[in-house]
PDB file of C-alpha atoms in Angstrom:
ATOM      1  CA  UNK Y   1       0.000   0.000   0.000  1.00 84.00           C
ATOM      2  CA  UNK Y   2       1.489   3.598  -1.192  1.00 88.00           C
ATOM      3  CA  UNK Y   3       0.433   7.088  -0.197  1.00 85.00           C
ATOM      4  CA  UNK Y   4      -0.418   7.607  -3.586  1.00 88.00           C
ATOM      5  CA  UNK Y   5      -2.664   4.759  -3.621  1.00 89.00           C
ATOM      6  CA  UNK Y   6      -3.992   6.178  -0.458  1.00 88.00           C
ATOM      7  CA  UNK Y   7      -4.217   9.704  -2.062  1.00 87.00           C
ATOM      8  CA  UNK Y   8      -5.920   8.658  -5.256  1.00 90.00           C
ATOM      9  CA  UNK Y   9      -8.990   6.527  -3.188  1.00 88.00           C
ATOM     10  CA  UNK Y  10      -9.442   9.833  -1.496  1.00 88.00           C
ATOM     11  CA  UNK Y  11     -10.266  11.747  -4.470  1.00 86.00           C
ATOM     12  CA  UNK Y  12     -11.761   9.165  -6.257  1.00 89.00           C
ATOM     13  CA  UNK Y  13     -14.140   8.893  -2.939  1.00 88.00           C
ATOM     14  CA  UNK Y  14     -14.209  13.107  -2.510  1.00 84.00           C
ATOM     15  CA  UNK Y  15     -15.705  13.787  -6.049  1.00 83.00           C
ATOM     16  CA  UNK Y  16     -17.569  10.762  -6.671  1.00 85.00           C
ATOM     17  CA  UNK Y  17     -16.245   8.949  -9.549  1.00 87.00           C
ATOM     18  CA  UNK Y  18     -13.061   8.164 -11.277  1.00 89.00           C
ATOM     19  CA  UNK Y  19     -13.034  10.656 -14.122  1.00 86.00           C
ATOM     20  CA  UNK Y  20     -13.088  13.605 -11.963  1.00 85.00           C
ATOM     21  CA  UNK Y  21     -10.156  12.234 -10.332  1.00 86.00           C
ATOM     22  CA  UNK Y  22      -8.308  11.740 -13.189  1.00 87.00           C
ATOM     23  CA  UNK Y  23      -8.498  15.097 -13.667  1.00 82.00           C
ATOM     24  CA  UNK Y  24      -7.963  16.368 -10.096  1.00 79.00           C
ATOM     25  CA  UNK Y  25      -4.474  14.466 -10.834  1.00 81.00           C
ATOM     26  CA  UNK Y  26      -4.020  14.531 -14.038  1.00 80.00           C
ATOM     27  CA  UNK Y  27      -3.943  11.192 -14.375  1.00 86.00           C
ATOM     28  CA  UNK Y  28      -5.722   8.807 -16.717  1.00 90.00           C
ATOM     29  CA  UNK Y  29      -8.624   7.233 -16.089  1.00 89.00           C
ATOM     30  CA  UNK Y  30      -7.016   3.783 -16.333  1.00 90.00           C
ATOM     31  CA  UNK Y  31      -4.392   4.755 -13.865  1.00 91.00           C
ATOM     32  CA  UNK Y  32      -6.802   5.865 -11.373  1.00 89.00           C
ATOM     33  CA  UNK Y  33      -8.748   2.478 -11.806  1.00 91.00           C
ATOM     34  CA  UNK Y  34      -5.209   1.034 -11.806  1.00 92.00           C
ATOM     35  CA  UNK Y  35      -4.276   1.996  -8.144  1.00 90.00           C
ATOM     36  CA  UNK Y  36      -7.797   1.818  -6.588  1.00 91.00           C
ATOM     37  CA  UNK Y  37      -8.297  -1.762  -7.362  1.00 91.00           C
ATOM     38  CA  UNK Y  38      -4.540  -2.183  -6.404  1.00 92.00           C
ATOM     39  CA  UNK Y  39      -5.337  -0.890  -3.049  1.00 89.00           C
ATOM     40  CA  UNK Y  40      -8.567  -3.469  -2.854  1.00 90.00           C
ATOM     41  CA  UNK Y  41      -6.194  -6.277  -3.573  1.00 91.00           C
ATOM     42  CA  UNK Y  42      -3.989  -5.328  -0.924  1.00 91.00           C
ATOM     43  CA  UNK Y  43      -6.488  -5.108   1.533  1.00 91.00           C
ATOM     44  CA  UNK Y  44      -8.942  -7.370   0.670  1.00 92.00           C
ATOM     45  CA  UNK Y  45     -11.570  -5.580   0.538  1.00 92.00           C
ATOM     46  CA  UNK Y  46     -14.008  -3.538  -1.933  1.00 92.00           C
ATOM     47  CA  UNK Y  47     -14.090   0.065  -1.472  1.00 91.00           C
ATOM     48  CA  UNK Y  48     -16.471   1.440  -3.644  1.00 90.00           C
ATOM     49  CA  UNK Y  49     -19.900   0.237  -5.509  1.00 90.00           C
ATOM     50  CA  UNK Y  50     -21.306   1.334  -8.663  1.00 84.00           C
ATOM     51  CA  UNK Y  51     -24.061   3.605  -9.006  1.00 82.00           C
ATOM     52  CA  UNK Y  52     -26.137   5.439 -11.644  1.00 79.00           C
ATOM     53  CA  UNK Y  53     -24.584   8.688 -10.667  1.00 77.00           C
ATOM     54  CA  UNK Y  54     -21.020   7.553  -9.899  1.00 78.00           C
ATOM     55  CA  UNK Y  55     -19.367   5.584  -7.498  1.00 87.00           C
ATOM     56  CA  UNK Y  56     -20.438   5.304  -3.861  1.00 88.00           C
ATOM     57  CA  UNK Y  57     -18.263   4.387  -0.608  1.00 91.00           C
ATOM     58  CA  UNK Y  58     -18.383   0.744   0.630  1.00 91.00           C
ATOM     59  CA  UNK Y  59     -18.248   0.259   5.091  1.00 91.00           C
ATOM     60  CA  UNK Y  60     -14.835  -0.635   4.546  1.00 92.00           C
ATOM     61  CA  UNK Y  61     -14.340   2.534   2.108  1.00 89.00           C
ATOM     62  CA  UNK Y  62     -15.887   4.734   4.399  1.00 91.00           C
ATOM     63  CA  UNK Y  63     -13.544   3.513   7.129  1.00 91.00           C
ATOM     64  CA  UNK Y  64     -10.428   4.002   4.963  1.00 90.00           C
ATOM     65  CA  UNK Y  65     -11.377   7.316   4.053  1.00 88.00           C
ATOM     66  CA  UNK Y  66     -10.870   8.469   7.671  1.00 86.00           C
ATOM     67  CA  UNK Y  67      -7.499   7.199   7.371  1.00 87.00           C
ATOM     68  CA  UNK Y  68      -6.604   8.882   4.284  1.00 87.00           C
ATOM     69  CA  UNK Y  69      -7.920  11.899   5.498  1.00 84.00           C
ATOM     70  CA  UNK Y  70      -5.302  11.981   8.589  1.00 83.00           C
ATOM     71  CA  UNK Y  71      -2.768  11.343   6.118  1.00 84.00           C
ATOM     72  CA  UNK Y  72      -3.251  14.085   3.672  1.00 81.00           C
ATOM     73  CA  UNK Y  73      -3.650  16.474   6.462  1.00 78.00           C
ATOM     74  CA  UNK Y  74      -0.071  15.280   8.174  1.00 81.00           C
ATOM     75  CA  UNK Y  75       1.497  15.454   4.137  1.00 77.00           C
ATOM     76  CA  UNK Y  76       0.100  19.297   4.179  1.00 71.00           C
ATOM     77  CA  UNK Y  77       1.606  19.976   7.731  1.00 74.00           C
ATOM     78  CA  UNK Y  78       5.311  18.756   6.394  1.00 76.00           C
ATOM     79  CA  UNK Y  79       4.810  20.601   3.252  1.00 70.00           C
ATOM     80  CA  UNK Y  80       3.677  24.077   5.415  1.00 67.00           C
ATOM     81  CA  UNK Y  81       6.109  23.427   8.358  1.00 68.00           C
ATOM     82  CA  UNK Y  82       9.612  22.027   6.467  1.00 69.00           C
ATOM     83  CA  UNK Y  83       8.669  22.761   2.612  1.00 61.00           C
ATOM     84  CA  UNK Y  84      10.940  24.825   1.005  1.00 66.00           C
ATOM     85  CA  UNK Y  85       8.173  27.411  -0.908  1.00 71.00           C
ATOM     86  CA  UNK Y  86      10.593  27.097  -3.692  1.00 67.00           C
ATOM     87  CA  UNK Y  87      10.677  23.626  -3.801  1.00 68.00           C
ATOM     88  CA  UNK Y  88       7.029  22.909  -3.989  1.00 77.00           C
ATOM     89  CA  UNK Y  89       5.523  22.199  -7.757  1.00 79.00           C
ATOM     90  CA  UNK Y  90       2.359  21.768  -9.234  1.00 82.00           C
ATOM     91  CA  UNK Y  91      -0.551  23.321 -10.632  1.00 86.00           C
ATOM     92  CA  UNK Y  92      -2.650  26.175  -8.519  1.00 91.00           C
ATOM     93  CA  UNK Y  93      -6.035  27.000  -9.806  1.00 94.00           C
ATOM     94  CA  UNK Y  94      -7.566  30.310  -9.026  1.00 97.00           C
ATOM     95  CA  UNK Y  95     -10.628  31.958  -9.721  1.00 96.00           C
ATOM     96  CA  UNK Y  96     -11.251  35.688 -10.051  1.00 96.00           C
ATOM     97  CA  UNK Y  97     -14.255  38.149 -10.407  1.00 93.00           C
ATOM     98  CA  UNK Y  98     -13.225  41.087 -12.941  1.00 90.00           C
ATOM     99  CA  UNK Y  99     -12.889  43.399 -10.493  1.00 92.00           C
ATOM    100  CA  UNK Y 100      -9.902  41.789  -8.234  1.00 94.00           C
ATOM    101  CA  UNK Y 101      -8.487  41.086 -11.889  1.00 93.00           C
ATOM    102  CA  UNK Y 102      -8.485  44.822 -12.719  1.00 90.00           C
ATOM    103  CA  UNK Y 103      -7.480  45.643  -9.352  1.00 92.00           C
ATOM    104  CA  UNK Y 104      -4.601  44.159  -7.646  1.00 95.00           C
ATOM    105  CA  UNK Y 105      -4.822  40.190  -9.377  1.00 96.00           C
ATOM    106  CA  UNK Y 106      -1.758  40.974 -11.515  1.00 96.00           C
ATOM    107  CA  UNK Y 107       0.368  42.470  -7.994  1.00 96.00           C
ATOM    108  CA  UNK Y 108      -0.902  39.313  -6.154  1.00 97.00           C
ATOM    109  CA  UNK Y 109       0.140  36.711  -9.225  1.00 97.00           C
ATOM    110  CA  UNK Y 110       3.602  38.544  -8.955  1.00 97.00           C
ATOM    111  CA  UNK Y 111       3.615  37.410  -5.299  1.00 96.00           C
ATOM    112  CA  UNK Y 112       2.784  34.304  -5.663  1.00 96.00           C
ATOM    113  CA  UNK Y 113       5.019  33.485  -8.110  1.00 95.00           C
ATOM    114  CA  UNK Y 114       7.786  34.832  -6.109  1.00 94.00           C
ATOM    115  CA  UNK Y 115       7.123  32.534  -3.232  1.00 91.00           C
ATOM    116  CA  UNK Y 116       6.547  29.423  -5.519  1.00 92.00           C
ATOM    117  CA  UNK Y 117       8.547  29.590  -8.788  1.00 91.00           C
ATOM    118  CA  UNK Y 118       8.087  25.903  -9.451  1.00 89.00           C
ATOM    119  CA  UNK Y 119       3.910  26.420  -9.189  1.00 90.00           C
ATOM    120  CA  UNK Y 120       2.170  26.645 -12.395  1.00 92.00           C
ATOM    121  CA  UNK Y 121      -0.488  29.089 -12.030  1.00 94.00           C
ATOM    122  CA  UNK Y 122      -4.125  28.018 -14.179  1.00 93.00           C
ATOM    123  CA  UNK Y 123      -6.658  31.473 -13.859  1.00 96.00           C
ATOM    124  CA  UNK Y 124     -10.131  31.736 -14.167  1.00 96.00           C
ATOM    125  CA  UNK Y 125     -11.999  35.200 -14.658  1.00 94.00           C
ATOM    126  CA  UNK Y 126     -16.111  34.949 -14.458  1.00 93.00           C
ATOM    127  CA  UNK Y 127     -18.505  36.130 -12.373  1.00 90.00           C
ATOM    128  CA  UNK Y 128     -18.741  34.956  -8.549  1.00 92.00           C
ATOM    129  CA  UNK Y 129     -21.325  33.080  -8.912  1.00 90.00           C
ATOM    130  CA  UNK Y 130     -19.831  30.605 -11.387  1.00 93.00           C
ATOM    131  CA  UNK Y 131     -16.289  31.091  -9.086  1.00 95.00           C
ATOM    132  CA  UNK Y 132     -18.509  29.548  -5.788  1.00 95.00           C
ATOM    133  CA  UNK Y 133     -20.078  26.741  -7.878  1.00 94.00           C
ATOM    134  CA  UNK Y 134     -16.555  25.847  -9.343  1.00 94.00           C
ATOM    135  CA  UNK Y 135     -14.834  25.969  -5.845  1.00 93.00           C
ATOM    136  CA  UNK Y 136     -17.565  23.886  -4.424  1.00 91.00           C
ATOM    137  CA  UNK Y 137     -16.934  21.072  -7.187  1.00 87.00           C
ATOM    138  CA  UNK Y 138     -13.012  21.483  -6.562  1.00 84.00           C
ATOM    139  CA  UNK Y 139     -12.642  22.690 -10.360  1.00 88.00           C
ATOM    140  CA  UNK Y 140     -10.685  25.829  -8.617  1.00 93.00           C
ATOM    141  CA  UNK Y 141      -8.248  25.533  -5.275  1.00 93.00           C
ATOM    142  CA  UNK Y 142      -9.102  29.502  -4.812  1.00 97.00           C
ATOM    143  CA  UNK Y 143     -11.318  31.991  -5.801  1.00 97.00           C
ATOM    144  CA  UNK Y 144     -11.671  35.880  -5.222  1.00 97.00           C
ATOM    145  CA  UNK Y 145     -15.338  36.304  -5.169  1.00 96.00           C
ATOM    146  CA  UNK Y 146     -18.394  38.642  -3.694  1.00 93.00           C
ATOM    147  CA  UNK Y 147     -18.919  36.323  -0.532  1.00 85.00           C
ATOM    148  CA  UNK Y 148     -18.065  35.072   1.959  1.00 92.00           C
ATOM    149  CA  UNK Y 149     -19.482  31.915   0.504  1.00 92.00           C
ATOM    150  CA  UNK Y 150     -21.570  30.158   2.741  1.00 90.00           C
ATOM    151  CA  UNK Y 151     -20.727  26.656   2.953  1.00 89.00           C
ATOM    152  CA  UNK Y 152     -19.409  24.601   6.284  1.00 88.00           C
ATOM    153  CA  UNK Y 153     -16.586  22.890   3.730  1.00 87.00           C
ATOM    154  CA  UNK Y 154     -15.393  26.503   2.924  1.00 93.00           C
ATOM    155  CA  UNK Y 155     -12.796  29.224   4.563  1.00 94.00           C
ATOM    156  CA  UNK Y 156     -13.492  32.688   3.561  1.00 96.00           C
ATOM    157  CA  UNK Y 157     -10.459  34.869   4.300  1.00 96.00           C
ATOM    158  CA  UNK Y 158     -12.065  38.919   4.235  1.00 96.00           C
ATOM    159  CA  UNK Y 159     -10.806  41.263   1.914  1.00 96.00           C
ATOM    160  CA  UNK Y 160     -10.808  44.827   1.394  1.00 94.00           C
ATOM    161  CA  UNK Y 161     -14.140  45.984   0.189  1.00 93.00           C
ATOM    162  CA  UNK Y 162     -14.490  48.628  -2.957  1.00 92.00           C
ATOM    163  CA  UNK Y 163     -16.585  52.045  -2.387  1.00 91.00           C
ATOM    164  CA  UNK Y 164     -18.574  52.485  -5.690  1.00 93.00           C
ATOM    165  CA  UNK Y 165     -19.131  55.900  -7.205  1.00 94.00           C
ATOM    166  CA  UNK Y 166     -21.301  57.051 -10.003  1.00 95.00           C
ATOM    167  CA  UNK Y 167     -19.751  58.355 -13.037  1.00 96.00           C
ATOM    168  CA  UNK Y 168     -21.321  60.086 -16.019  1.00 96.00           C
ATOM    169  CA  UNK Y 169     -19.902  61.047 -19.244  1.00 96.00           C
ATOM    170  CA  UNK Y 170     -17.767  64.325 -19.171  1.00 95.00           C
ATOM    171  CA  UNK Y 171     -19.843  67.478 -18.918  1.00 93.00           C
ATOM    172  CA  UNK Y 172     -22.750  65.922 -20.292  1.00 93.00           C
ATOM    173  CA  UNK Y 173     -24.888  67.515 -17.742  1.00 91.00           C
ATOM    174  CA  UNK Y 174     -27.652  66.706 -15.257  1.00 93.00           C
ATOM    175  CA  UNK Y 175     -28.867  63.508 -14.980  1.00 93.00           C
ATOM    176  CA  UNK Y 176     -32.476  61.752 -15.556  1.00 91.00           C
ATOM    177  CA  UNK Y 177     -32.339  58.354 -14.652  1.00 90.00           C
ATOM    178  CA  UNK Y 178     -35.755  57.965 -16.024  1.00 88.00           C
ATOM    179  CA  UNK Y 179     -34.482  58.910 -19.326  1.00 90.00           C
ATOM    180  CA  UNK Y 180     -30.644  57.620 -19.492  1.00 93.00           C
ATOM    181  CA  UNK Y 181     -30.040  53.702 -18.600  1.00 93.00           C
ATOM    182  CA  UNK Y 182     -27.880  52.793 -15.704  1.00 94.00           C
ATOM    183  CA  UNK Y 183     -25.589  50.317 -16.508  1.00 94.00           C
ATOM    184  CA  UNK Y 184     -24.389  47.575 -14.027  1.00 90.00           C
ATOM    185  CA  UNK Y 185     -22.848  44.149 -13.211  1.00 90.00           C
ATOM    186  CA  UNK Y 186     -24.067  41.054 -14.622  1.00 88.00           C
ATOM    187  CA  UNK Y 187     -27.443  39.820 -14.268  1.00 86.00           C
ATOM    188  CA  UNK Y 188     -26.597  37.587 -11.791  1.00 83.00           C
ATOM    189  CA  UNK Y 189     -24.596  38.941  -9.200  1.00 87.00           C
ATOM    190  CA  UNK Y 190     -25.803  40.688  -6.353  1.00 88.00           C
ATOM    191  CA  UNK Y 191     -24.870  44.346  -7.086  1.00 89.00           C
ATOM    192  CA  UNK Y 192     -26.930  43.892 -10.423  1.00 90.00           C
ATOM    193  CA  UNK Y 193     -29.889  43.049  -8.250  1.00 90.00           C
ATOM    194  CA  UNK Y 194     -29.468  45.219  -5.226  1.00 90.00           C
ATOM    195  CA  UNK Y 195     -29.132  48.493  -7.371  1.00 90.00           C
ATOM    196  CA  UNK Y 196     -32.054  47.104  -9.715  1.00 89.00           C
ATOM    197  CA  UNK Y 197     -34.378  46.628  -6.330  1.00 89.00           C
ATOM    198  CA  UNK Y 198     -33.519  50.122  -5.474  1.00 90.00           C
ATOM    199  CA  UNK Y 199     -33.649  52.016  -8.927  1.00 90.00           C
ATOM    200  CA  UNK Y 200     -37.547  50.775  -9.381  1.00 88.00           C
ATOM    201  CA  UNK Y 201     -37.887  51.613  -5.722  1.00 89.00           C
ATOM    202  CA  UNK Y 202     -37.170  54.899  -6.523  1.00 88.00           C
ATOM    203  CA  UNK Y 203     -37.191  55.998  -9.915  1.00 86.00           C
ATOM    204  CA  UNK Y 204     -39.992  53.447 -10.537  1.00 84.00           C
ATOM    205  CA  UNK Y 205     -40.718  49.669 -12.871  1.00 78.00           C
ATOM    206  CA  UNK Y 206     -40.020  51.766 -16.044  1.00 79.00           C
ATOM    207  CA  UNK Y 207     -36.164  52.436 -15.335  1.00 85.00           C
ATOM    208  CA  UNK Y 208     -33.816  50.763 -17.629  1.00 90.00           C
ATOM    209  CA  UNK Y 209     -30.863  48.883 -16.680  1.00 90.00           C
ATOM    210  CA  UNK Y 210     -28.498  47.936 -18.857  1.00 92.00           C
ATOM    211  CA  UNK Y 211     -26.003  44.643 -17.455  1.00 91.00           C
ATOM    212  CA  UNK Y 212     -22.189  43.700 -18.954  1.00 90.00           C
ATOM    213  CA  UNK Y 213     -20.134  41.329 -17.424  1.00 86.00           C
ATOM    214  CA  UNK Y 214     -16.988  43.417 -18.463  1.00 88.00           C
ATOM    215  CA  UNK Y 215     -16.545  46.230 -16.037  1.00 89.00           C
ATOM    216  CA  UNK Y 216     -14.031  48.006 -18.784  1.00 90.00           C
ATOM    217  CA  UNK Y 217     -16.967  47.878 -21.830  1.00 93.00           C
ATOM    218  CA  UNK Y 218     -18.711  48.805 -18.924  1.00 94.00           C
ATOM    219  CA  UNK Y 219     -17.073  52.048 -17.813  1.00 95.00           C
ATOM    220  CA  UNK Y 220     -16.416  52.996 -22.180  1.00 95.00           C
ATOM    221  CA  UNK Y 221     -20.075  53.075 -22.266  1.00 96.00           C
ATOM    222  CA  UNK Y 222     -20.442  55.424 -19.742  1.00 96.00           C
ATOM    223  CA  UNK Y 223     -17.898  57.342 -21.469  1.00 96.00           C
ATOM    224  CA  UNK Y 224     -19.372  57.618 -24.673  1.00 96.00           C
ATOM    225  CA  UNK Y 225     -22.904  59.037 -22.757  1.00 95.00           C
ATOM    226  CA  UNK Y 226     -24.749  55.504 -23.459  1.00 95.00           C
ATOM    227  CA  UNK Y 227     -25.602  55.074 -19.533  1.00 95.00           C
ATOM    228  CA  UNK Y 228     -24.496  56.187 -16.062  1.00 95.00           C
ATOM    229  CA  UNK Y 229     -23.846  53.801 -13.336  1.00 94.00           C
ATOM    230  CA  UNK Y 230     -22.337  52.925 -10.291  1.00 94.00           C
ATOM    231  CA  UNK Y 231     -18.261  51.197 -10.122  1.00 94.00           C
ATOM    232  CA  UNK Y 232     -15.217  51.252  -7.956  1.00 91.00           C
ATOM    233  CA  UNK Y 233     -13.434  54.279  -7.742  1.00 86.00           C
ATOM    234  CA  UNK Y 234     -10.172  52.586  -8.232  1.00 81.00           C
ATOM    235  CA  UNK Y 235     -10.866  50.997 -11.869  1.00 86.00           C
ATOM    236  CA  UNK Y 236     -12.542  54.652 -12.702  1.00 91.00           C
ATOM    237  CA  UNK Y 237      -9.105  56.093 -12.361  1.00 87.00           C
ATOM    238  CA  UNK Y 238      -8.198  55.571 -15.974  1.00 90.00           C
ATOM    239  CA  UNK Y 239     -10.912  57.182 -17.627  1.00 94.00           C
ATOM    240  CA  UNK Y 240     -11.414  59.976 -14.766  1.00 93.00           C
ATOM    241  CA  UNK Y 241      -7.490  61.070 -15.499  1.00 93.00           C
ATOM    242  CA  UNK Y 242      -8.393  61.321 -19.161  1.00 95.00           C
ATOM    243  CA  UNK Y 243     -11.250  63.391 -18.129  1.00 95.00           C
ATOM    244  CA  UNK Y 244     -13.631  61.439 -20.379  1.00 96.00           C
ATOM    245  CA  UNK Y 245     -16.257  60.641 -17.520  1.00 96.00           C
ATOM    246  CA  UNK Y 246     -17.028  62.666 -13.973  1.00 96.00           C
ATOM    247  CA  UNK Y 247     -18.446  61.436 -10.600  1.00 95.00           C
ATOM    248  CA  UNK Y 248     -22.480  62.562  -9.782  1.00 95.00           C
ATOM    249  CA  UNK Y 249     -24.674  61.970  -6.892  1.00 93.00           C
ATOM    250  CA  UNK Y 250     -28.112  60.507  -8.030  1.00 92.00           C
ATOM    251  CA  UNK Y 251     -29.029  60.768  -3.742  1.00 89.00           C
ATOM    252  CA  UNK Y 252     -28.157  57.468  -2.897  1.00 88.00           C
ATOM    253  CA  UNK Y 253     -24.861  55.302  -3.032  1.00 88.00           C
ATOM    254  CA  UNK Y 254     -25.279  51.442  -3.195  1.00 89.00           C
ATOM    255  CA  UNK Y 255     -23.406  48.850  -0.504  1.00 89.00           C
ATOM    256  CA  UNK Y 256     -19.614  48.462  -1.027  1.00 92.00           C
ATOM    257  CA  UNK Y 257     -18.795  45.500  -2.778  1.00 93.00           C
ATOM    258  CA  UNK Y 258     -17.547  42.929  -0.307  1.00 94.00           C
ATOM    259  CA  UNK Y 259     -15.065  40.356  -1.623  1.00 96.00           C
ATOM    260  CA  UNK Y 260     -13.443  37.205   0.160  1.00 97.00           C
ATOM    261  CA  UNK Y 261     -10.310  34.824  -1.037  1.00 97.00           C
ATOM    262  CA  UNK Y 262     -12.270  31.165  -0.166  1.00 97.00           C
ATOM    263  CA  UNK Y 263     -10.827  27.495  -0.127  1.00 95.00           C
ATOM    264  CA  UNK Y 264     -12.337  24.421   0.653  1.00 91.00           C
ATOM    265  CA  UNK Y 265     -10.892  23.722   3.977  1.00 86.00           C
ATOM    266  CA  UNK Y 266     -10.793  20.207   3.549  1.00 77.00           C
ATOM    267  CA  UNK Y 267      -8.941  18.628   1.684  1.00 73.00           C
ATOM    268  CA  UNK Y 268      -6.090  21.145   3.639  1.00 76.00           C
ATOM    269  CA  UNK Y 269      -4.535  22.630   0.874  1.00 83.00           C
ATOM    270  CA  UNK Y 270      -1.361  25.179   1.866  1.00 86.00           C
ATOM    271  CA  UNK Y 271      -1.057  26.773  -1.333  1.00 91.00           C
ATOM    272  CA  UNK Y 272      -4.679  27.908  -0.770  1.00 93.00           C
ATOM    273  CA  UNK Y 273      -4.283  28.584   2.925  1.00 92.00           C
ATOM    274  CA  UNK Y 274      -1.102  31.167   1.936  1.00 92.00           C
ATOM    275  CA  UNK Y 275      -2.564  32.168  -1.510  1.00 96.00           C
ATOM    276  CA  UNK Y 276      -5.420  33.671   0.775  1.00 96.00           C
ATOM    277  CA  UNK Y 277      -3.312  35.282   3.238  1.00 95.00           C
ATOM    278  CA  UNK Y 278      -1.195  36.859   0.247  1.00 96.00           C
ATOM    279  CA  UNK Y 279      -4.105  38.007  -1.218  1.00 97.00           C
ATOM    280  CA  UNK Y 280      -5.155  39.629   1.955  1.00 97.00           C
ATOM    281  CA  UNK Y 281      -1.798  41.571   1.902  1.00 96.00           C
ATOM    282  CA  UNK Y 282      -1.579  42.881  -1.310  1.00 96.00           C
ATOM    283  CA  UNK Y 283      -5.320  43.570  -1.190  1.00 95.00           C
ATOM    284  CA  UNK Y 284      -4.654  45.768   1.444  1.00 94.00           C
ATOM    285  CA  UNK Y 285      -1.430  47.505   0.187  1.00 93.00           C
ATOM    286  CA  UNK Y 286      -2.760  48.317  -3.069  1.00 91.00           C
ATOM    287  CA  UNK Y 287      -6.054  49.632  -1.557  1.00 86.00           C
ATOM    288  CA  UNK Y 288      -3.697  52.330   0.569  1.00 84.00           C
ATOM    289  CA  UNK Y 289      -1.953  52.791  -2.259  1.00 81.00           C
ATOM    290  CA  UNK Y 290      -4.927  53.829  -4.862  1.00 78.00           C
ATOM    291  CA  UNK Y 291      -7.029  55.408  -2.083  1.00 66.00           C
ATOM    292  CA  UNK Y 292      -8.561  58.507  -3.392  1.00 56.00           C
TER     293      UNK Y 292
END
């Protein structure tokens, strides 16, 4: 019996069949199917049964997986207590909402890489919804979402959270936001549907609100006198220096956007565990540093 016998029945039992392990490990399917029925041999025993939707943990599986567990969780300890950072290869998946990307991603990658050279780095920009469903199916080690993300399995490290202003096209004068569209975040995030709940609060059902996924389309619009709307201060900076759009106060400001850098807290993972705190540092520097 090896660990990496031991370490492929984990995620073979974690995600619930062996083709999602094979790509956890990046290992082919036979391979996987190769060491799990290794291990059976071994011990003598049958650890998993076929079902319609995968594979499912046998007594003696669900015993072993206990076992397994403990072992992962000492492997991470040597790795975060003796490791050398540079030593330690393999392939870190992160996850990123556009506005950590046009913020301070590109500050934190040059951290990271720093620390681990030997770490290949595979990113992910979308919307946090689609980051929390791809953390929660372990297709991403760590995202920078809108959260925290409320799940037992997950750690949500805080981060900075981003003031949003309104802008408006350079002197193009007062604004009507029953006439002009406000333009916003994707349909489905939460700052699309706060600001739409408050907008027909106020301004009333006949308000139009235009959504974009890309926060720089986003902000060129609003340049060119399509629609107002409300974004970080920081990724206004650009256009505001160019003196192609101006801040205006419609009477009400919506809620800060509040972000997190989550990880599945088990399996223990201590490129996620640092990855977060990094985050949380240059998050924080580059927030003093752009503060205006």
């Amino acid at each position: 019996m090896t660990f990496e016998q031991l370490k492929t029945f984990y995620w073979v039992a974690r995600l619930g069949g062996f083709r999602r392990a094979s790509e956890q490990l990046s290992l082919s399917q036979p391979a996987i199917s190769t060491r799990v029925s290794t291990l059976e041999s071994e011990l003598g025993v049958v650890l998993f049964e076929r079902t319609p939707k995968g594979v499912a943990l046998t007594k003696s599986g669900t015993m072993l997986l206990g076992y397994a567990e403990q072992m992962l969780f000492v492997q991470e300890e040597i790795v975060k207590r003796v490791a050398n950072p540079s030593k330690i290869e393999g392939l870190f998946r992160i996850g990123s909402s556009e506005t950590i990307a046009q913020a301070w991603l590109p500050e934190f990658l040059k951290a990271f890489s720093n620390e681990y050279p030997r770490v290949n780095i595979d990113l992910t920009v979308d919307i946090s919804g689609n980051l929390r469903n791809s953390l929660l199916q372990q297709d991403i080690d760590l995202a920078f979402l809108m959260g925290p993300v409320s799940e037992f399995t997950v750690e949500n490290v805080d981060l900075p959270k981003f003031d949003l202003h309104w802008y408006k096209a350079k002197g193009s004068g007062p604004v009507d936001l029953q006439a002009i569209p406000v333009i916003s975040y994707a349909a489905k995030t939460r700052p699309y549907r706060e600001l739409m709940a408050e907008l027909s609060r106020r301004i009333g059902p006949n308000v139009r609100i235009y959504s974009s996924a890309s926060l720089s389309a986003s902000l060129q619009m609003i340049a060119a006198g399509i629609a107002v709307g409300p974004y970080p201060q920081a990724l206004a900076s650009g256009l505001l220096s160019l003196e192609r759009i101006e801040e205006f106060d419609p009477g009400f400001q919506p809620s800060p956007l509040a972000f997190t850098a989550s990880y599945l807290g088990e399996p223990r993972s201590v490129l996620a565990e640092r990855g977060a705190e990094i985050a949380r540092e240059i998050a924080h520097s580059w927030g003093k540093d752009n503060a205006g």
